[in-house]
mmCIF file of C-alpha atoms in Angstrom:
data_model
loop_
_atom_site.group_PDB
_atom_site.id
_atom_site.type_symbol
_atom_site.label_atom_id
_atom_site.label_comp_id
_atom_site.label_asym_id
_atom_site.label_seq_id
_atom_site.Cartn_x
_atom_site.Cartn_y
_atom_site.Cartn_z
ATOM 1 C CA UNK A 1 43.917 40.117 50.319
ATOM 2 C CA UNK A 2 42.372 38.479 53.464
ATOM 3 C CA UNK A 3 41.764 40.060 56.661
ATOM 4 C CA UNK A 4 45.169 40.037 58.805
ATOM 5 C CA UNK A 5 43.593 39.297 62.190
ATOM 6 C CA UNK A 6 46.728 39.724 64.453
ATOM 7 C CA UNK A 7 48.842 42.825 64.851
ATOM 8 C CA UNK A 8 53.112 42.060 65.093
ATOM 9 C CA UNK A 9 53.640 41.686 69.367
ATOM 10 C CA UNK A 10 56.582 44.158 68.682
ATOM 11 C CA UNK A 11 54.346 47.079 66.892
ATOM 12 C CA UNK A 12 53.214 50.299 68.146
ATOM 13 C CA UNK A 13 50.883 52.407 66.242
ATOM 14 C CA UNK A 14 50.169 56.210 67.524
ATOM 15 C CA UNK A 15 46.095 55.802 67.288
ATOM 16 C CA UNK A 16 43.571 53.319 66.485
ATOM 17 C CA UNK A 17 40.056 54.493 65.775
ATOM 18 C CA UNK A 18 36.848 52.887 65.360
ATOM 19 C CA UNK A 19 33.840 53.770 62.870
ATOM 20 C CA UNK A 20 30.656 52.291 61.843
ATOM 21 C CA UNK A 21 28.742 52.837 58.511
ATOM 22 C CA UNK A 22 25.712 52.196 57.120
ATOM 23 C CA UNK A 23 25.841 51.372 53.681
ATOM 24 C CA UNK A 24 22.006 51.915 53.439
ATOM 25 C CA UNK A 25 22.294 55.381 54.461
ATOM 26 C CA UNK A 26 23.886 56.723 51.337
ATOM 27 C CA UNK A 27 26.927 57.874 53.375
ATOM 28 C CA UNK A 28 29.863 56.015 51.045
ATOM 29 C CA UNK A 29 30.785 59.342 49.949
ATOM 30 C CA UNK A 30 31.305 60.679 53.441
ATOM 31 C CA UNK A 31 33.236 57.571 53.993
ATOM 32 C CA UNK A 32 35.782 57.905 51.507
ATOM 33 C CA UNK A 33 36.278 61.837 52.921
ATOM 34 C CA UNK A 34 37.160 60.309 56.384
ATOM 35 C CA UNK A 35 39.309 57.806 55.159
ATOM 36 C CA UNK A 36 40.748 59.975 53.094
ATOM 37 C CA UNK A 37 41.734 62.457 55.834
ATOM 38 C CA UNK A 38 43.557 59.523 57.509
ATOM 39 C CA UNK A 39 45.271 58.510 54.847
ATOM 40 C CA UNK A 40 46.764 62.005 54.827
ATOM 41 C CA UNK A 41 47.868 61.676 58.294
ATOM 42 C CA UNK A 42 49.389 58.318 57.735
ATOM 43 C CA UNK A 43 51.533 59.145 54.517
ATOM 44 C CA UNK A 44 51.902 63.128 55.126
ATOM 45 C CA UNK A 45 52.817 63.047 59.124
ATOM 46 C CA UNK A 46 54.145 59.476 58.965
ATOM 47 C CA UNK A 47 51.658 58.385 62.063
ATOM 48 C CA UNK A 48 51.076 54.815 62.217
ATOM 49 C CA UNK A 49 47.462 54.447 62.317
ATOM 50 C CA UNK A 50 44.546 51.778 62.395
ATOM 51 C CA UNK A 51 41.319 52.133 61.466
ATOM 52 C CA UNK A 52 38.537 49.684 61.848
ATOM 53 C CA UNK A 53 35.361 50.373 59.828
ATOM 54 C CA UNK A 54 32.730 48.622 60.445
ATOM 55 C CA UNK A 55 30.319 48.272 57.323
ATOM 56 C CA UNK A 56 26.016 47.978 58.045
ATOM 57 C CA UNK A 57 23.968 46.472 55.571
ATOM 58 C CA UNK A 58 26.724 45.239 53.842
ATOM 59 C CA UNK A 59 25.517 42.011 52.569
ATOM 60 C CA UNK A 60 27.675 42.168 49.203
ATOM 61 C CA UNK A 61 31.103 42.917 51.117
ATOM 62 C CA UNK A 62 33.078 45.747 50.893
ATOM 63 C CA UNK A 63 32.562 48.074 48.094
ATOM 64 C CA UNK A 64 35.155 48.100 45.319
ATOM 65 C CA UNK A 65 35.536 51.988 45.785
ATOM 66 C CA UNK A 66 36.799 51.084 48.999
ATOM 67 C CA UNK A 67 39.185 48.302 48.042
ATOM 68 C CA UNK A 68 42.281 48.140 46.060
ATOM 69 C CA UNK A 69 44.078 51.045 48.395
ATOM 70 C CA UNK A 70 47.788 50.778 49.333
ATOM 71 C CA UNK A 71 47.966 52.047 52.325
ATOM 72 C CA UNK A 72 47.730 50.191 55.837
ATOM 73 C CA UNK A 73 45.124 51.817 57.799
ATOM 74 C CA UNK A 74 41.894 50.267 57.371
ATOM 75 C CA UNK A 75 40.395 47.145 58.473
ATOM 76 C CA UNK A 76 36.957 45.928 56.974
ATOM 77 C CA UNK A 77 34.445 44.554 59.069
ATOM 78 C CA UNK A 78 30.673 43.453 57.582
ATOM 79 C CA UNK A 79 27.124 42.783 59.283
ATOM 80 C CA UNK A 80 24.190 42.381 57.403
ATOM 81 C CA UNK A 81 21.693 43.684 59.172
ATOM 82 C CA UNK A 82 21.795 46.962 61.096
ATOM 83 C CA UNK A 83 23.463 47.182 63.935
ATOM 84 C CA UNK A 84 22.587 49.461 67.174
ATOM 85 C CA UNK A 85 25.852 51.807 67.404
ATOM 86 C CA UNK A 86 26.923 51.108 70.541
ATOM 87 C CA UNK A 87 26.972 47.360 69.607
ATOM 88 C CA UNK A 88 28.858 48.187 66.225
ATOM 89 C CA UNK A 89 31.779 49.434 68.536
ATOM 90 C CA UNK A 90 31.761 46.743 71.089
ATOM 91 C CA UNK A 91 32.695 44.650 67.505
ATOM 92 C CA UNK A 92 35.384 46.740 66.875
ATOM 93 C CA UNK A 93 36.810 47.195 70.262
ATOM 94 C CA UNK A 94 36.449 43.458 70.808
ATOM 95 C CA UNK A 95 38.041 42.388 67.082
ATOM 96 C CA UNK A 96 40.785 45.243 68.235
ATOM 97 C CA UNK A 97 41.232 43.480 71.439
ATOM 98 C CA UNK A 98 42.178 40.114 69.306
ATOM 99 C CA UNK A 99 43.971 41.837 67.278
ATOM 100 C CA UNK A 100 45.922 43.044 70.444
ATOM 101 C CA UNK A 101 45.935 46.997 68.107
ATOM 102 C CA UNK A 102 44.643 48.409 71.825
ATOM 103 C CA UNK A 103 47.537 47.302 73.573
ATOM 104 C CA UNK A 104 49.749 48.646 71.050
ATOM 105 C CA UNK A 105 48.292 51.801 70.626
ATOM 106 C CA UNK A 106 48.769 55.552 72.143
ATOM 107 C CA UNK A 107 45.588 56.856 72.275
ATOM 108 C CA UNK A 108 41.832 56.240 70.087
ATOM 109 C CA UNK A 109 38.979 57.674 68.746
ATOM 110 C CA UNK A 110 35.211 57.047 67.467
ATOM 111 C CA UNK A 111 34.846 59.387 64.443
ATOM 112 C CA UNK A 112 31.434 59.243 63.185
ATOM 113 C CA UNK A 113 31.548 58.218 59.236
ATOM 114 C CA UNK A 114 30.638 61.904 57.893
ATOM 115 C CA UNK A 115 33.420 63.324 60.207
ATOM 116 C CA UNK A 116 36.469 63.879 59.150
ATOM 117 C CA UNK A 117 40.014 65.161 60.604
ATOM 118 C CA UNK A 118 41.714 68.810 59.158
ATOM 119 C CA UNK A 119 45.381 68.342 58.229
ATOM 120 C CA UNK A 120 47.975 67.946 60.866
ATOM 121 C CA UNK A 121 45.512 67.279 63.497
ATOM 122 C CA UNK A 122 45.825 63.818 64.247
ATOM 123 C CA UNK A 123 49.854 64.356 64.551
ATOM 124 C CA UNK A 124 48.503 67.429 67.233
ATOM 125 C CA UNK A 125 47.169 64.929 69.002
ATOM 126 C CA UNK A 126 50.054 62.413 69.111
ATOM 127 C CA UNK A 127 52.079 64.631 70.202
ATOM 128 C CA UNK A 128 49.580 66.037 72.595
ATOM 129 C CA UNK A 129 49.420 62.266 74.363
ATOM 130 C CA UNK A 130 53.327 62.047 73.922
ATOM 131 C CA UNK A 131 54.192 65.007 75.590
ATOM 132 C CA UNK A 132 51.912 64.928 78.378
ATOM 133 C CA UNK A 133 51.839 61.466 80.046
ATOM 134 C CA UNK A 134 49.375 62.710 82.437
ATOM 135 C CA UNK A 135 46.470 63.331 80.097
ATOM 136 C CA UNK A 136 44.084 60.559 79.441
ATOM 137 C CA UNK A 137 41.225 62.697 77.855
ATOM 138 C CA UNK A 138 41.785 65.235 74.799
ATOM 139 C CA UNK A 139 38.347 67.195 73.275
ATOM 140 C CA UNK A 140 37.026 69.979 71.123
ATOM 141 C CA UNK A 141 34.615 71.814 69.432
ATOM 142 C CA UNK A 142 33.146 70.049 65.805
ATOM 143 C CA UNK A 143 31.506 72.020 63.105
ATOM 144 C CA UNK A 144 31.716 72.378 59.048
ATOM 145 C CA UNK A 145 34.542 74.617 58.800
ATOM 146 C CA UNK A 146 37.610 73.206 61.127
ATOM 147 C CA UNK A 147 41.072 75.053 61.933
ATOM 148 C CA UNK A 148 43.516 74.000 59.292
ATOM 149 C CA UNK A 149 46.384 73.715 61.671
ATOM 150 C CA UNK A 150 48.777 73.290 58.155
ATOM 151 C CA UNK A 151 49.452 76.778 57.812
ATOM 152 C CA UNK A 152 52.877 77.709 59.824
ATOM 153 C CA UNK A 153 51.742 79.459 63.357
ATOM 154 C CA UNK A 154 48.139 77.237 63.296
ATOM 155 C CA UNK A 155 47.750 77.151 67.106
ATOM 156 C CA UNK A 156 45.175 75.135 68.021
ATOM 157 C CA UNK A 157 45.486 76.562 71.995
ATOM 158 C CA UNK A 158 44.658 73.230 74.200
ATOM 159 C CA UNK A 159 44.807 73.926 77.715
ATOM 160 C CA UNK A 160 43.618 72.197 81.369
ATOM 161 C CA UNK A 161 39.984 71.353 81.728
ATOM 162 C CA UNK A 162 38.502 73.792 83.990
ATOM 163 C CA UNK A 163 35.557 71.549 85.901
ATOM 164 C CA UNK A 164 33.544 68.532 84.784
ATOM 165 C CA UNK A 165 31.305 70.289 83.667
ATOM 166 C CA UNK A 166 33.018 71.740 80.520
ATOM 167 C CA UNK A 167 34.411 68.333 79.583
ATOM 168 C CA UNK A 168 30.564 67.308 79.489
ATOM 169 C CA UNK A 169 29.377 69.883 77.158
ATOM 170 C CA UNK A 170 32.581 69.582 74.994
ATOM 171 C CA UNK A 171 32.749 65.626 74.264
ATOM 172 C CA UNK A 172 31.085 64.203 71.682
ATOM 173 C CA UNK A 173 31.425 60.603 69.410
ATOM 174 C CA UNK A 174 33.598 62.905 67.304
ATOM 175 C CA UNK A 175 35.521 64.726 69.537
ATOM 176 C CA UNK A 176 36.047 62.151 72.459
ATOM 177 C CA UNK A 177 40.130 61.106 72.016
ATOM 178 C CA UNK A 178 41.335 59.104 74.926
ATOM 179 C CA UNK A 179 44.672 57.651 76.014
ATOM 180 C CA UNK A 180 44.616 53.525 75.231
ATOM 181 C CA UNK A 181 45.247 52.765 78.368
ATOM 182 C CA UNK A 182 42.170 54.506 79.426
ATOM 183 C CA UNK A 183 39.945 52.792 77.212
ATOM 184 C CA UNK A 184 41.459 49.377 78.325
ATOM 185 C CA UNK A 185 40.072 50.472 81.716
ATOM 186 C CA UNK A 186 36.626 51.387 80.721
ATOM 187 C CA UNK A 187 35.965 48.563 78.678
ATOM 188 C CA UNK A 188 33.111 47.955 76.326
ATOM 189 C CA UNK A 189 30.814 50.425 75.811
ATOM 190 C CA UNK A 190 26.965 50.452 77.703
ATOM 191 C CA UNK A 191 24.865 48.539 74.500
ATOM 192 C CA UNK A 192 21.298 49.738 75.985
ATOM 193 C CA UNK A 193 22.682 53.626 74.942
ATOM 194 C CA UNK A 194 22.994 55.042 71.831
ATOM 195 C CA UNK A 195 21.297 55.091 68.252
ATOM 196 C CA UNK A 196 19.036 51.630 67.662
ATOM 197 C CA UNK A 197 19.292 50.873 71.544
ATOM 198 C CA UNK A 198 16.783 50.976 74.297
ATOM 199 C CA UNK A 199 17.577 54.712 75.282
ATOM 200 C CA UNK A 200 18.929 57.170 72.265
ATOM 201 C CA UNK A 201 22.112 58.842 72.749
ATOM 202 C CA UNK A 202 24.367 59.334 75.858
ATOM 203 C CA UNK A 203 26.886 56.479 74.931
ATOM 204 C CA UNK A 204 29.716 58.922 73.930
ATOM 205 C CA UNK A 205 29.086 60.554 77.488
ATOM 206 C CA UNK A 206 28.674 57.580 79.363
ATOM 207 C CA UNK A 207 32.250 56.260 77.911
ATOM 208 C CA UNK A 208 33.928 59.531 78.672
ATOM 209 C CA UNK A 209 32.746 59.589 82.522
ATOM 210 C CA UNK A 210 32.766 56.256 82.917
ATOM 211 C CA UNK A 211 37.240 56.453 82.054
ATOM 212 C CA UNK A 212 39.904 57.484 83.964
ATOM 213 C CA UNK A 213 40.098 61.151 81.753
ATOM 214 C CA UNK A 214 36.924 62.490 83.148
ATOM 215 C CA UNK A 215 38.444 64.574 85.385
ATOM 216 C CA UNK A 216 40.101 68.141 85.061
ATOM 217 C CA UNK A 217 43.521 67.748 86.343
ATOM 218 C CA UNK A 218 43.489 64.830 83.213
ATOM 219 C CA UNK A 219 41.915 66.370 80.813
ATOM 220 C CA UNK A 220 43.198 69.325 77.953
ATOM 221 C CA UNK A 221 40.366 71.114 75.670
ATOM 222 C CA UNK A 222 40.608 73.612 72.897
ATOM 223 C CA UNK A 223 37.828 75.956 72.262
ATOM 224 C CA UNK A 224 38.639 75.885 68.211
ATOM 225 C CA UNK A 225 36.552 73.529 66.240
ATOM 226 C CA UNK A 226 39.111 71.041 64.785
ATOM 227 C CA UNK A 227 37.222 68.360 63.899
ATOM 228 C CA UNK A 228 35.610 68.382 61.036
ATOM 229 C CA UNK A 229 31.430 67.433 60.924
ATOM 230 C CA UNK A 230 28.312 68.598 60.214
ATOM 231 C CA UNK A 231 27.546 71.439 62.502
ATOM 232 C CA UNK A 232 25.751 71.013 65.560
ATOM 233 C CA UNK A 233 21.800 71.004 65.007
ATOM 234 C CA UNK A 234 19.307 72.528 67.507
ATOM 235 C CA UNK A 235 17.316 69.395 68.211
ATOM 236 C CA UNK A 236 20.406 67.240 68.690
ATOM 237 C CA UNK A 237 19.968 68.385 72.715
ATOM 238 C CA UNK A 238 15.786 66.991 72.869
ATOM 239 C CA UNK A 239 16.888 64.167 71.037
ATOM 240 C CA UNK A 240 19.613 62.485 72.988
ATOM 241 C CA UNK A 241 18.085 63.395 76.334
ATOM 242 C CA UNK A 242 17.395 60.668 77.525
ATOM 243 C CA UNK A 243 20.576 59.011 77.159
ATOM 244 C CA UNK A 244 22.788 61.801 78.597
ATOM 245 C CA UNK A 245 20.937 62.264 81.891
ATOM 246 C CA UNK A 246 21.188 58.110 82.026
ATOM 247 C CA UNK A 247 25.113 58.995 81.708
ATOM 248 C CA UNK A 248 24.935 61.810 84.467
ATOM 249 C CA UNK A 249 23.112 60.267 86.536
ATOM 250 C CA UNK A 250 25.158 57.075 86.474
ATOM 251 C CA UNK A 251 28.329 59.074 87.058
ATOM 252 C CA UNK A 252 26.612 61.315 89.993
ATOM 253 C CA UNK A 253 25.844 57.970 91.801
ATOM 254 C CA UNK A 254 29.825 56.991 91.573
ATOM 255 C CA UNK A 255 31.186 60.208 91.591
ATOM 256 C CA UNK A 256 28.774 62.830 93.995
ATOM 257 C CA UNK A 257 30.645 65.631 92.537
ATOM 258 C CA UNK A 258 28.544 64.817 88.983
ATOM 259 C CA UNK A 259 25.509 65.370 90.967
ATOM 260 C CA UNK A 260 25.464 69.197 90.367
ATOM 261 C CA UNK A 261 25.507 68.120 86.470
ATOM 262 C CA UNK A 262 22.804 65.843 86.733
ATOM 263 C CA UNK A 263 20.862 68.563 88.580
ATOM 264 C CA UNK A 264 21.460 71.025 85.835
ATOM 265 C CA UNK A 265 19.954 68.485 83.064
ATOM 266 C CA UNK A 266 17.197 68.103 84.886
ATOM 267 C CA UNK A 267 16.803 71.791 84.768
ATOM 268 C CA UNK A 268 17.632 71.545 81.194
ATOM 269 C CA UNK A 269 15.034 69.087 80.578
ATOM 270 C CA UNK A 270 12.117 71.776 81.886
ATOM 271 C CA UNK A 271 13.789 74.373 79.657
ATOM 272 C CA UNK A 272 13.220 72.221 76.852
ATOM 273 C CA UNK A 273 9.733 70.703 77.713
ATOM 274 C CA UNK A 274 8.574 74.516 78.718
ATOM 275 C CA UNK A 275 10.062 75.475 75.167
ATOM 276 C CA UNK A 276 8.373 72.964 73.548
ATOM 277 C CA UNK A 277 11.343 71.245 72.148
ATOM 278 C CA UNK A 278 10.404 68.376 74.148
ATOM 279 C CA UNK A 279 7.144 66.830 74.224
ATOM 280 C CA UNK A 280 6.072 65.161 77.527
ATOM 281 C CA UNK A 281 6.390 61.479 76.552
ATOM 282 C CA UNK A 282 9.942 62.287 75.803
ATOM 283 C CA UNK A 283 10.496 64.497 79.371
ATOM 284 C CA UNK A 284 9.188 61.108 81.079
ATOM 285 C CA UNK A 285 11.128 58.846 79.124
ATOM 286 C CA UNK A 286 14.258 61.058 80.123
ATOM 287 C CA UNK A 287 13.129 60.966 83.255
ATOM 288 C CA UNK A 288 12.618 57.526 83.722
ATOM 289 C CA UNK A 289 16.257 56.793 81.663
ATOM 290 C CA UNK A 290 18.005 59.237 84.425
ATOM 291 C CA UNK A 291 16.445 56.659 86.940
ATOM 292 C CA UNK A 292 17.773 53.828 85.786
ATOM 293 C CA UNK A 293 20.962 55.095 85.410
ATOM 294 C CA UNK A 294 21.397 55.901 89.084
ATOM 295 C CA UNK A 295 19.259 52.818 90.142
ATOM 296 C CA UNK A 296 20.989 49.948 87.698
ATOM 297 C CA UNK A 297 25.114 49.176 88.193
ATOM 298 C CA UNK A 298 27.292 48.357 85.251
ATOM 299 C CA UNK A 299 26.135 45.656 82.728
ATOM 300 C CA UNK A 300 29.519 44.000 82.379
ATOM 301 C CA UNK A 301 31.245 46.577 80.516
ATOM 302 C CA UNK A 302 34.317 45.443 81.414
ATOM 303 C CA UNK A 303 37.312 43.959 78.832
ATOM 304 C CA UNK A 304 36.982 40.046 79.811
ATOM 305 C CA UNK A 305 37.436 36.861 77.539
ATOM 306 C CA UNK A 306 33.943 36.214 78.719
ATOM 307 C CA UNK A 307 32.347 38.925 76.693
ATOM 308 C CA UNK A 308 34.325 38.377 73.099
ATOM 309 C CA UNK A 309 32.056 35.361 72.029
ATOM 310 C CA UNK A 310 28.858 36.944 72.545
ATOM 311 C CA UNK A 311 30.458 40.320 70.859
ATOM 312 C CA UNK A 312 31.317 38.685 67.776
ATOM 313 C CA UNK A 313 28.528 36.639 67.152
ATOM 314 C CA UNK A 314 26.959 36.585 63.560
ATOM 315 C CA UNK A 315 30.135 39.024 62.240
ATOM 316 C CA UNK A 316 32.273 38.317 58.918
ATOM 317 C CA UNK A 317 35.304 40.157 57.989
ATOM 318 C CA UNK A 318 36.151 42.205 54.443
ATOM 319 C CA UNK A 319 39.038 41.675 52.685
ATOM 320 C CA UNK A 320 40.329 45.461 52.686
ATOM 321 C CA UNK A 321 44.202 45.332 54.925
ATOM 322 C CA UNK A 322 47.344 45.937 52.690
ATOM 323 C CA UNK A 323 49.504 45.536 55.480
#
């Protein structure tokens, strides 16, 4: 069936989320587990969710094993080539924002394509949002072997963010569930961070500071891992170095308060180069990334009709919505 590019004015969906595969990467498998764990969610809990996927390399379509479902969730998008990941979002956000599924929606997420989402935690969440109008910004812990919140008495104990500081060692691409509203507010996210851009990493971070839920009083955490993923490896810090001090030292120059975060990855940063985890062409890169993230404003990150045209350049849609 073709790809239904406009959402009913009149419906509201609890969450929309947003992933991005590579079809190159041998991850179809991990896919299917995500979508899978949706799919639960949708026809177990009865939440009405959308779920753009956004398909690398994917010069042949969709796959058939992901076609032929009956179920309303996913939406197809295609690119050919390889796409940076911060650019495969804007894609979605900005297809979501025609769509008008953003406007419609509670909250949303950015679940990684070999993440994937225990039972009954995506209704935890809606009613999380629900309940509490106040909180923009929901996180948690990720790793291989998630609560399963099914069993009666599952508690999955969120409670108020203690300090900015926890909320920035807690939120990840997986873990990062904001309030729609929020994410109308921050707008697109920054395309020079992240996997395939100019600086690696950070773009998860950046979003999170950058909206309206980066702050305690706005925030709840849990300590359990509920998300399901592959568990947290030790280079992952040296890695995306460079693009989380760009984040922290973005948000110290708006917010001053951050600046005792950006201090303490700087520290981090000698811990790492001292422990040989980082070489010293990466510790100067970082260093030079934190720069330009307190030097350099906002690239235009903002929702406008201005920035759709250039965001959907080159794209195709798949032919994947049952709705």
């Amino acid at each position: 069936m073709p790809f239904s590019p406009t959402l009913p004015s009149a419906r509201r969906c609890d969450a929309v989320l947003f992933t991005t595969c590579d079809l190159g990467s041998g991850r179809l498998d991990d896919l299917q587990r995500l979508l899978a764990s949706v799919r639960r969610a949708v026809t177990e809990d009865g939440l009405s969710i959308i779920h753009y996927v956004l398909l690398q390399r994917a010069a042949d379509g969709v796959p058939p094993p992901l076609l032929g479902d009956d179920w309303h969730a996913p939406r197809f998008m295609t690119a050919a080539a390889r796409l940076p990941l911060s650019r495969a979002r804007n894609l979605m956000l900005a297809q979501a924002l025609r769509d008008k599924a953003l406007q419609h929606a509670a909250w949303v997420a950015f679940p990684d394509d070999d993440a994937w989402y225990p039972p009954q935690l995506l209704l935890e969440l809606s009613l999380l949002f629900a309940c509490h109008p106040h909180v923009d910004l929901i996180t948690c812990r990720y790793g291989s072997a998630p609560l399963d919140l099914s069993p009666l008495g599952a508690d999955p104990a969120f409670r108020p963010a203690e300090s900015r500081g926890e909320m920035v060692r807690r939120v990840s691409s997986n873990t990062l569930m904001l309030r729609a509203s929020a994410a109308l507010r921050t707008g697109f996210f920054d395309e020079r961070l992240g996997l395939g851009a100019a600086i690696n990493g950070g773009e998860d971070l950046d979003y999170a500071l950058r909206s309206d839920g980066c702050r305690p009083e706005r925030a709840l955490i849990s300590d359990e891992i509920l998300v399901g993923h592959r568990d947290r490896l030790a280079w992952v810090r040296s890695r995306y170095y460079a693009g989380s001090l760009f984040a922290l030292a973005r948000a110290a120059r708006r917010q001053p308060m951050m600046a005792g975060q950006a201090a303490r990855k700087l520290l981090v940063g000698l811990a790492l180069l001292a422990g040989r985890e980082l070489g010293w062409r990466e510790w100067r890169s970082g260093l030079r990334a934190g720069w330009l993230g307190w030097r350099l404003p906002d690239p235009g990150t903002a929702f406008t009709l201005e920035a759709e045209p250039h965001l959907v350049e080159g794209m195709h849609h798949g032919a994947a919505d049952q709705s």
